[in-house]
Amino acid sequence: MKPARRRFDCLVIGAGGGGLRAALQLAQSDIHVAVVSKVFPTRSHTVAAQGGMNAALGNVTPDNWHWHMYDTVKGSDYLGDQDAIEYMCRAASRLVVELEHFGVPFTRLDNGHIYQRPFGGQSQNFGGEQAARTCAAADRTGHAILHALYQQNIRAKTHFFDEFFALDLIRDEEGFVLGALALEIETGEPLLIEAKTTLLATGGAGRMYRTTTNALINTGDGMGMALRAGIPLEDMEFQQFHPTGIAGAGMLITEGVRGEGGYLINRDGERFMERYAPHAKDLASRDVVSRAIAIEIRDDRGCGPQKDHVLLKLDHLGADIIKSRLPGIRESAIRFAGTDPIEQPIPVYPTLHYTMGGIPTDRHGQVVIPEKTGPEEAVPGLYAVGECACVSVHGANRLGGNSLLDIVVFGRAAGNHIVQYLDEHRFHRALDAAQVDRAMQRLARWEAHGDGESVPTLYNELRQIMEQYCGVFRSQEVLDEGLSKVRRIRERLIDARLQDHSRVFNTARIEALELENLVEIALATVSSAAARTESRGAHSRVDYPDRDDVNWMKHTLYTTDSEPLDYKPVRMRPMSVDAFPPKERVY
Amino acid sequence: MKFSIYRFDPEAGDKPSMQGYELDLVDKPHVRMLLDALIELKAVDESLSFRRSCREGVCGSDGMNINGRNGLACITPLADLAEPVVVRPLPGLPVIRDLIVDLTQFYTQYRAVKPWLVNHDPEPETERAQTPAERAELDGLYECILCACCSTACPSFWWNPDRFLGPAALLQAWRFLADSRDQDTGERLDGLEDPYRLFRCHTIMNCTDVCPKGLNPTRAIGKIKQMLLKRAG
């Protein structure tokens, strides 16, 4: 069967903040752009971002982009690429202002300027006093930004394919990406979207872990597509655990709670972060705080009858601050933890939150892979931005407030670069039918009838394995065991079967296709983690507790079914300022 | 726990029907909300279809009619529900399959109010100033998640879905009218001055009653009416 066909200058896959910011840039440049999203755009996971977006506006404390750059490099545990970090931090202020002009209802200071709150890892003057750099719309900043970006896109008449699931990239013999095959969920019909450029903005893969702050849709579909197109994933061992997910449930409680003055206590009522980070305390970097909580619990100082969580105390902030600046997390705490934070502390536990690694790109959003000429050769016609990409501005650990920034900065940068690319590549290339057939195989495979394990069975087992074998603390033995377990899941997935083969809105089929992506990404994650024999940022090895800059100051590159892993150097040279050389990281 | 769930398979050619399900909640402490239960049921009967994404009440995917009342499955505690829990798709819209409705009409209405900020002044280099009091006017408006619980609970919407804009779109219309930065007031009001688009609201208040985010579209509609009357006078 030959699928129906559409043609665009640019195909954007994913309608979160990254995809929508890029699409807006393109639509405003008179580029014929289509956005494919498996959910209606405002259901994308950007909507769940709470605390805010970093930019050195200096509205509350003195600030400048260079300090922000320093904090980001340090936060990344020196694995971030310093050219991309400089680019992001320099662009931040202008892009926050632009979002404000788009209509984002930022919280305001008395003088009418945008309100900024302190977040973890922020400092003035290269490691000095705490800065307040995070621009916030109460604790619903992601919602406010995503809706404003969607609204601006409908104003700009961007073409949307809502509830279409992208199956695979179409890539020709010479390596050019020519678009993607998608599945219209409502009809079950495939649709071939030919495009001169394709941008992946499909978000993270947090759903490979059992307990996560991530939405059910965060299944790393773009990363899966990249792997199947022979493109490596970079630094997948770096998975961020957010210190304050609601214990047992996983819903996010923003770092903004600690930014507003909340703090963590153990079963003795002790404010234990003072021991782990004497200077920054509860506003140390996320990896540091998550490890501290895990140690408190391991050493029997956890709270509750099972001693399996710690408490986040904020009642001392008073009802007014909580109601005006943290209304959303109050709602979540009442619903999912059964406690009103105006009166009671919230039980929290480190929860899988963010994928630092992803599809390797440069600071223009171009996907870059080691091929003929060097470690960073552009894949013609392919771009990636946001959580699915690895620029890398987050390195081994992302700072809170830098992901909303990342998606807007690099969404826009990719849009601009695509405009330039289209100037030089004005025509669609010939499409190879064999490539389309290969993509169609993904659908055909699930047409098989008969007995076999179910998708939810394997999905739940995978998530359990990842939590148990690739968590906050890792060791060779545990990772190796995890790796063989994930491989076994991958083998069993081949014989899994759907019972429902209907066409119309078959969500079971979508979940099967999502699981295929998750399994490949889990394999990338555990493989990369098992190989890195050092501790850096979110990758914490009990058997190699120190950072090893001599051997490991490099990015991991994992390609499906290709061993051993490949590596590439960290880009240490910023665009215009001096590099920040690695030093010991204390908060 | 007992459930009775609306089933419709457009490919089978059968009429819609209610199907009974039973879920054993022993040893399942993680199954606390209706969405958790639906996911458990789907693990056994994978043909059961519904939309979901964030599972924490912020994305608006899983609006449905639960024991006769519109709400989000992911923030509806099972403990609060009488058995059998009767789950139906949102009323008043075409059903695509099971609990999944066709929201085209709803999204068209949203687009019809031009839900974006309009300001004709040259772009300043900094943010456009807004006092905390001006910003507070947007509270209770910008939080809308477009779940469609309100519009599909509104009898005026059921009767005139093609002509009445419905509470969700009108809440958005007011969100921009109320924004001190927006300069399109005249055109926005022109677009709403019509016997149906706005004035079909009869303040039945179902919208406000069911809104899972605690918003008040009826109040917003009242504000627009007042603004129009003031302009006319």
PDB file of N, CA and C in Angstrom, chain A residues 308-356:
ATOM      1  N   ASP A 308      10.717   6.248  54.047  1.00  0.00           N
ATOM      2  CA  ASP A 308      11.070   6.174  52.633  1.00  0.00           C
ATOM      3  C   ASP A 308      10.969   7.508  51.884  1.00  0.00           C
ATOM      4  N   HIS A 309      10.890   8.604  52.613  1.00  0.00           N
ATOM      5  CA  HIS A 309      10.875   9.908  51.942  1.00  0.00           C
ATOM      6  C   HIS A 309      11.379  10.971  52.915  1.00  0.00           C
ATOM      7  N   VAL A 310      11.562  12.193  52.426  1.00  0.00           N
ATOM      8  CA  VAL A 310      11.840  13.319  53.320  1.00  0.00           C
ATOM      9  C   VAL A 310      10.695  14.334  53.146  1.00  0.00           C
ATOM     10  N   LEU A 311      10.750  15.397  53.920  1.00  0.00           N
ATOM     11  CA  LEU A 311       9.641  16.353  53.879  1.00  0.00           C
ATOM     12  C   LEU A 311      10.110  17.707  53.357  1.00  0.00           C
ATOM     13  N   LEU A 312       9.253  18.308  52.540  1.00  0.00           N
ATOM     14  CA  LEU A 312       9.520  19.645  52.021  1.00  0.00           C
ATOM     15  C   LEU A 312       8.604  20.611  52.768  1.00  0.00           C
ATOM     16  N   LYS A 313       9.240  21.455  53.579  1.00  0.00           N
ATOM     17  CA  LYS A 313       8.468  22.320  54.477  1.00  0.00           C
ATOM     18  C   LYS A 313       8.335  23.712  53.864  1.00  0.00           C
ATOM     19  N   LEU A 314       7.119  24.225  53.795  1.00  0.00           N
ATOM     20  CA  LEU A 314       6.930  25.575  53.267  1.00  0.00           C
ATOM     21  C   LEU A 314       5.827  26.336  53.979  1.00  0.00           C
ATOM     22  N   ASP A 315       5.254  25.728  55.027  1.00  0.00           N
ATOM     23  CA  ASP A 315       4.148  26.393  55.729  1.00  0.00           C
ATOM     24  C   ASP A 315       4.584  27.754  56.298  1.00  0.00           C
ATOM     25  N   HIS A 316       5.903  27.874  56.611  1.00  0.00           N
ATOM     26  CA  HIS A 316       6.393  29.135  57.182  1.00  0.00           C
ATOM     27  C   HIS A 316       6.364  30.296  56.188  1.00  0.00           C
ATOM     28  N   LEU A 317       6.145  29.987  54.888  1.00  0.00           N
ATOM     29  CA  LEU A 317       6.077  31.066  53.901  1.00  0.00           C
ATOM     30  C   LEU A 317       4.791  31.871  54.045  1.00  0.00           C
ATOM     31  N   GLY A 318       3.811  31.253  54.654  1.00  0.00           N
ATOM     32  CA  GLY A 318       2.531  31.939  54.833  1.00  0.00           C
ATOM     33  C   GLY A 318       1.583  31.674  53.672  1.00  0.00           C
ATOM     34  N   ALA A 319       0.294  31.738  53.991  1.00  0.00           N
ATOM     35  CA  ALA A 319      -0.736  31.402  53.008  1.00  0.00           C
ATOM     36  C   ALA A 319      -0.696  32.341  51.802  1.00  0.00           C
ATOM     37  N   ASP A 320      -0.381  33.611  52.004  1.00  0.00           N
ATOM     38  CA  ASP A 320      -0.437  34.561  50.891  1.00  0.00           C
ATOM     39  C   ASP A 320       0.572  34.231  49.800  1.00  0.00           C
ATOM     40  N   ILE A 321       1.831  34.004  50.208  1.00  0.00           N
ATOM     41  CA  ILE A 321       2.877  33.669  49.230  1.00  0.00           C
ATOM     42  C   ILE A 321       2.527  32.360  48.526  1.00  0.00           C
ATOM     43  N   ILE A 322       2.092  31.373  49.288  1.00  0.00           N
ATOM     44  CA  ILE A 322       1.777  30.069  48.695  1.00  0.00           C
ATOM     45  C   ILE A 322       0.637  30.215  47.691  1.00  0.00           C
ATOM     46  N   LYS A 323      -0.378  30.981  48.048  1.00  0.00           N
ATOM     47  CA  LYS A 323      -1.532  31.114  47.148  1.00  0.00           C
ATOM     48  C   LYS A 323      -1.199  31.938  45.905  1.00  0.00           C
ATOM     49  N   SER A 324      -0.323  32.936  46.044  1.00  0.00           N
ATOM     50  CA  SER A 324      -0.074  33.788  44.881  1.00  0.00           C
ATOM     51  C   SER A 324       1.056  33.260  43.995  1.00  0.00           C
ATOM     52  N   ARG A 325       2.079  32.667  44.608  1.00  0.00           N
ATOM     53  CA  ARG A 325       3.235  32.271  43.793  1.00  0.00           C
ATOM     54  C   ARG A 325       3.328  30.771  43.555  1.00  0.00           C
ATOM     55  N   LEU A 326       2.655  29.974  44.397  1.00  0.00           N
ATOM     56  CA  LEU A 326       2.762  28.523  44.260  1.00  0.00           C
ATOM     57  C   LEU A 326       1.383  27.840  44.268  1.00  0.00           C
ATOM     58  N   PRO A 327       0.420  28.421  43.560  1.00  0.00           N
ATOM     59  CA  PRO A 327      -0.938  27.849  43.628  1.00  0.00           C
ATOM     60  C   PRO A 327      -1.046  26.456  43.012  1.00  0.00           C
ATOM     61  N   GLY A 328      -0.271  26.227  41.958  1.00  0.00           N
ATOM     62  CA  GLY A 328      -0.374  24.952  41.241  1.00  0.00           C
ATOM     63  C   GLY A 328       0.157  23.791  42.060  1.00  0.00           C
ATOM     64  N   ILE A 329       1.279  24.004  42.756  1.00  0.00           N
ATOM     65  CA  ILE A 329       1.824  22.883  43.528  1.00  0.00           C
ATOM     66  C   ILE A 329       0.992  22.658  44.793  1.00  0.00           C
ATOM     67  N   ARG A 330       0.326  23.691  45.249  1.00  0.00           N
ATOM     68  CA  ARG A 330      -0.577  23.478  46.391  1.00  0.00           C
ATOM     69  C   ARG A 330      -1.704  22.533  45.955  1.00  0.00           C
ATOM     70  N   GLU A 331      -2.248  22.829  44.761  1.00  0.00           N
ATOM     71  CA  GLU A 331      -3.304  21.981  44.192  1.00  0.00           C
ATOM     72  C   GLU A 331      -2.809  20.532  44.072  1.00  0.00           C
ATOM     73  N   SER A 332      -1.595  20.369  43.516  1.00  0.00           N
ATOM     74  CA  SER A 332      -1.039  19.026  43.327  1.00  0.00           C
ATOM     75  C   SER A 332      -0.826  18.308  44.656  1.00  0.00           C
ATOM     76  N   ALA A 333      -0.295  19.033  45.656  1.00  0.00           N
ATOM     77  CA  ALA A 333      -0.005  18.411  46.943  1.00  0.00           C
ATOM     78  C   ALA A 333      -1.291  17.949  47.624  1.00  0.00           C
ATOM     79  N   ILE A 334      -2.323  18.785  47.538  1.00  0.00           N
ATOM     80  CA  ILE A 334      -3.606  18.407  48.156  1.00  0.00           C
ATOM     81  C   ILE A 334      -4.150  17.153  47.467  1.00  0.00           C
ATOM     82  N   ARG A 335      -4.076  17.157  46.126  1.00  0.00           N
ATOM     83  CA  ARG A 335      -4.639  16.043  45.358  1.00  0.00           C
ATOM     84  C   ARG A 335      -3.851  14.749  45.484  1.00  0.00           C
ATOM     85  N   PHE A 336      -2.533  14.862  45.317  1.00  0.00           N
ATOM     86  CA  PHE A 336      -1.754  13.627  45.167  1.00  0.00           C
ATOM     87  C   PHE A 336      -0.997  13.230  46.426  1.00  0.00           C
ATOM     88  N   ALA A 337      -0.816  14.155  47.384  1.00  0.00           N
ATOM     89  CA  ALA A 337      -0.152  13.784  48.635  1.00  0.00           C
ATOM     90  C   ALA A 337      -1.127  13.880  49.810  1.00  0.00           C
ATOM     91  N   GLY A 338      -2.292  14.466  49.565  1.00  0.00           N
ATOM     92  CA  GLY A 338      -3.275  14.591  50.626  1.00  0.00           C
ATOM     93  C   GLY A 338      -2.874  15.565  51.725  1.00  0.00           C
ATOM     94  N   THR A 339      -1.941  16.495  51.414  1.00  0.00           N
ATOM     95  CA  THR A 339      -1.568  17.476  52.425  1.00  0.00           C
ATOM     96  C   THR A 339      -1.657  18.875  51.833  1.00  0.00           C
ATOM     97  N   ASP A 340      -2.154  19.815  52.634  1.00  0.00           N
ATOM     98  CA  ASP A 340      -2.169  21.213  52.214  1.00  0.00           C
ATOM     99  C   ASP A 340      -0.896  21.863  52.720  1.00  0.00           C
ATOM    100  N   PRO A 341      -0.004  22.268  51.792  1.00  0.00           N
ATOM    101  CA  PRO A 341       1.301  22.784  52.221  1.00  0.00           C
ATOM    102  C   PRO A 341       1.220  24.062  53.057  1.00  0.00           C
ATOM    103  N   ILE A 342       0.078  24.695  53.101  1.00  0.00           N
ATOM    104  CA  ILE A 342      -0.066  25.858  53.997  1.00  0.00           C
ATOM    105  C   ILE A 342       0.031  25.386  55.447  1.00  0.00           C
ATOM    106  N   GLU A 343      -0.352  24.126  55.676  1.00  0.00           N
ATOM    107  CA  GLU A 343      -0.322  23.604  57.044  1.00  0.00           C
ATOM    108  C   GLU A 343       0.703  22.504  57.280  1.00  0.00           C
ATOM    109  N   GLN A 344       0.899  21.662  56.251  1.00  0.00           N
ATOM    110  CA  GLN A 344       1.714  20.455  56.431  1.00  0.00           C
ATOM    111  C   GLN A 344       2.843  20.408  55.402  1.00  0.00           C
ATOM    112  N   PRO A 345       3.990  19.824  55.760  1.00  0.00           N
ATOM    113  CA  PRO A 345       5.035  19.654  54.735  1.00  0.00           C
ATOM    114  C   PRO A 345       4.628  18.586  53.701  1.00  0.00           C
ATOM    115  N   ILE A 346       5.265  18.620  52.537  1.00  0.00           N
ATOM    116  CA  ILE A 346       4.939  17.679  51.454  1.00  0.00           C
ATOM    117  C   ILE A 346       5.962  16.536  51.452  1.00  0.00           C
ATOM    118  N   PRO A 347       5.507  15.275  51.476  1.00  0.00           N
ATOM    119  CA  PRO A 347       6.456  14.155  51.372  1.00  0.00           C
ATOM    120  C   PRO A 347       7.043  14.076  49.955  1.00  0.00           C
ATOM    121  N   VAL A 348       8.374  14.077  49.857  1.00  0.00           N
ATOM    122  CA  VAL A 348       9.005  14.085  48.529  1.00  0.00           C
ATOM    123  C   VAL A 348      10.117  13.042  48.436  1.00  0.00           C
ATOM    124  N   TYR A 349      10.461  12.702  47.186  1.00  0.00           N
ATOM    125  CA  TYR A 349      11.493  11.706  46.907  1.00  0.00           C
ATOM    126  C   TYR A 349      12.073  12.002  45.516  1.00  0.00           C
ATOM    127  N   PRO A 350      13.402  11.775  45.332  1.00  0.00           N
ATOM    128  CA  PRO A 350      13.998  12.032  44.013  1.00  0.00           C
ATOM    129  C   PRO A 350      13.295  11.221  42.913  1.00  0.00           C
ATOM    130  N   THR A 351      12.907  11.901  41.846  1.00  0.00           N
ATOM    131  CA  THR A 351      12.042  11.320  40.833  1.00  0.00           C
ATOM    132  C   THR A 351      12.580  11.660  39.448  1.00  0.00           C
ATOM    133  N   LEU A 352      12.604  10.663  38.578  1.00  0.00           N
ATOM    134  CA  LEU A 352      13.182  10.866  37.243  1.00  0.00           C
ATOM    135  C   LEU A 352      12.468  12.018  36.537  1.00  0.00           C
ATOM    136  N   HIS A 353      13.249  12.946  36.012  1.00  0.00           N
ATOM    137  CA  HIS A 353      12.655  14.203  35.582  1.00  0.00           C
ATOM    138  C   HIS A 353      13.064  14.627  34.171  1.00  0.00           C
ATOM    139  N   TYR A 354      14.334  14.443  33.813  1.00  0.00           N
ATOM    140  CA  TYR A 354      14.809  15.098  32.592  1.00  0.00           C
ATOM    141  C   TYR A 354      15.933  14.298  31.954  1.00  0.00           C
ATOM    142  N   THR A 355      15.913  14.234  30.624  1.00  0.00           N
ATOM    143  CA  THR A 355      16.945  13.553  29.856  1.00  0.00           C
ATOM    144  C   THR A 355      17.960  14.589  29.381  1.00  0.00           C
ATOM    145  N   MET A 356      19.137  14.630  30.027  1.00  0.00           N
ATOM    146  CA  MET A 356      20.151  15.600  29.585  1.00  0.00           C
ATOM    147  C   MET A 356      20.673  15.228  28.197  1.00  0.00           C
TER     148      MET A 356
END
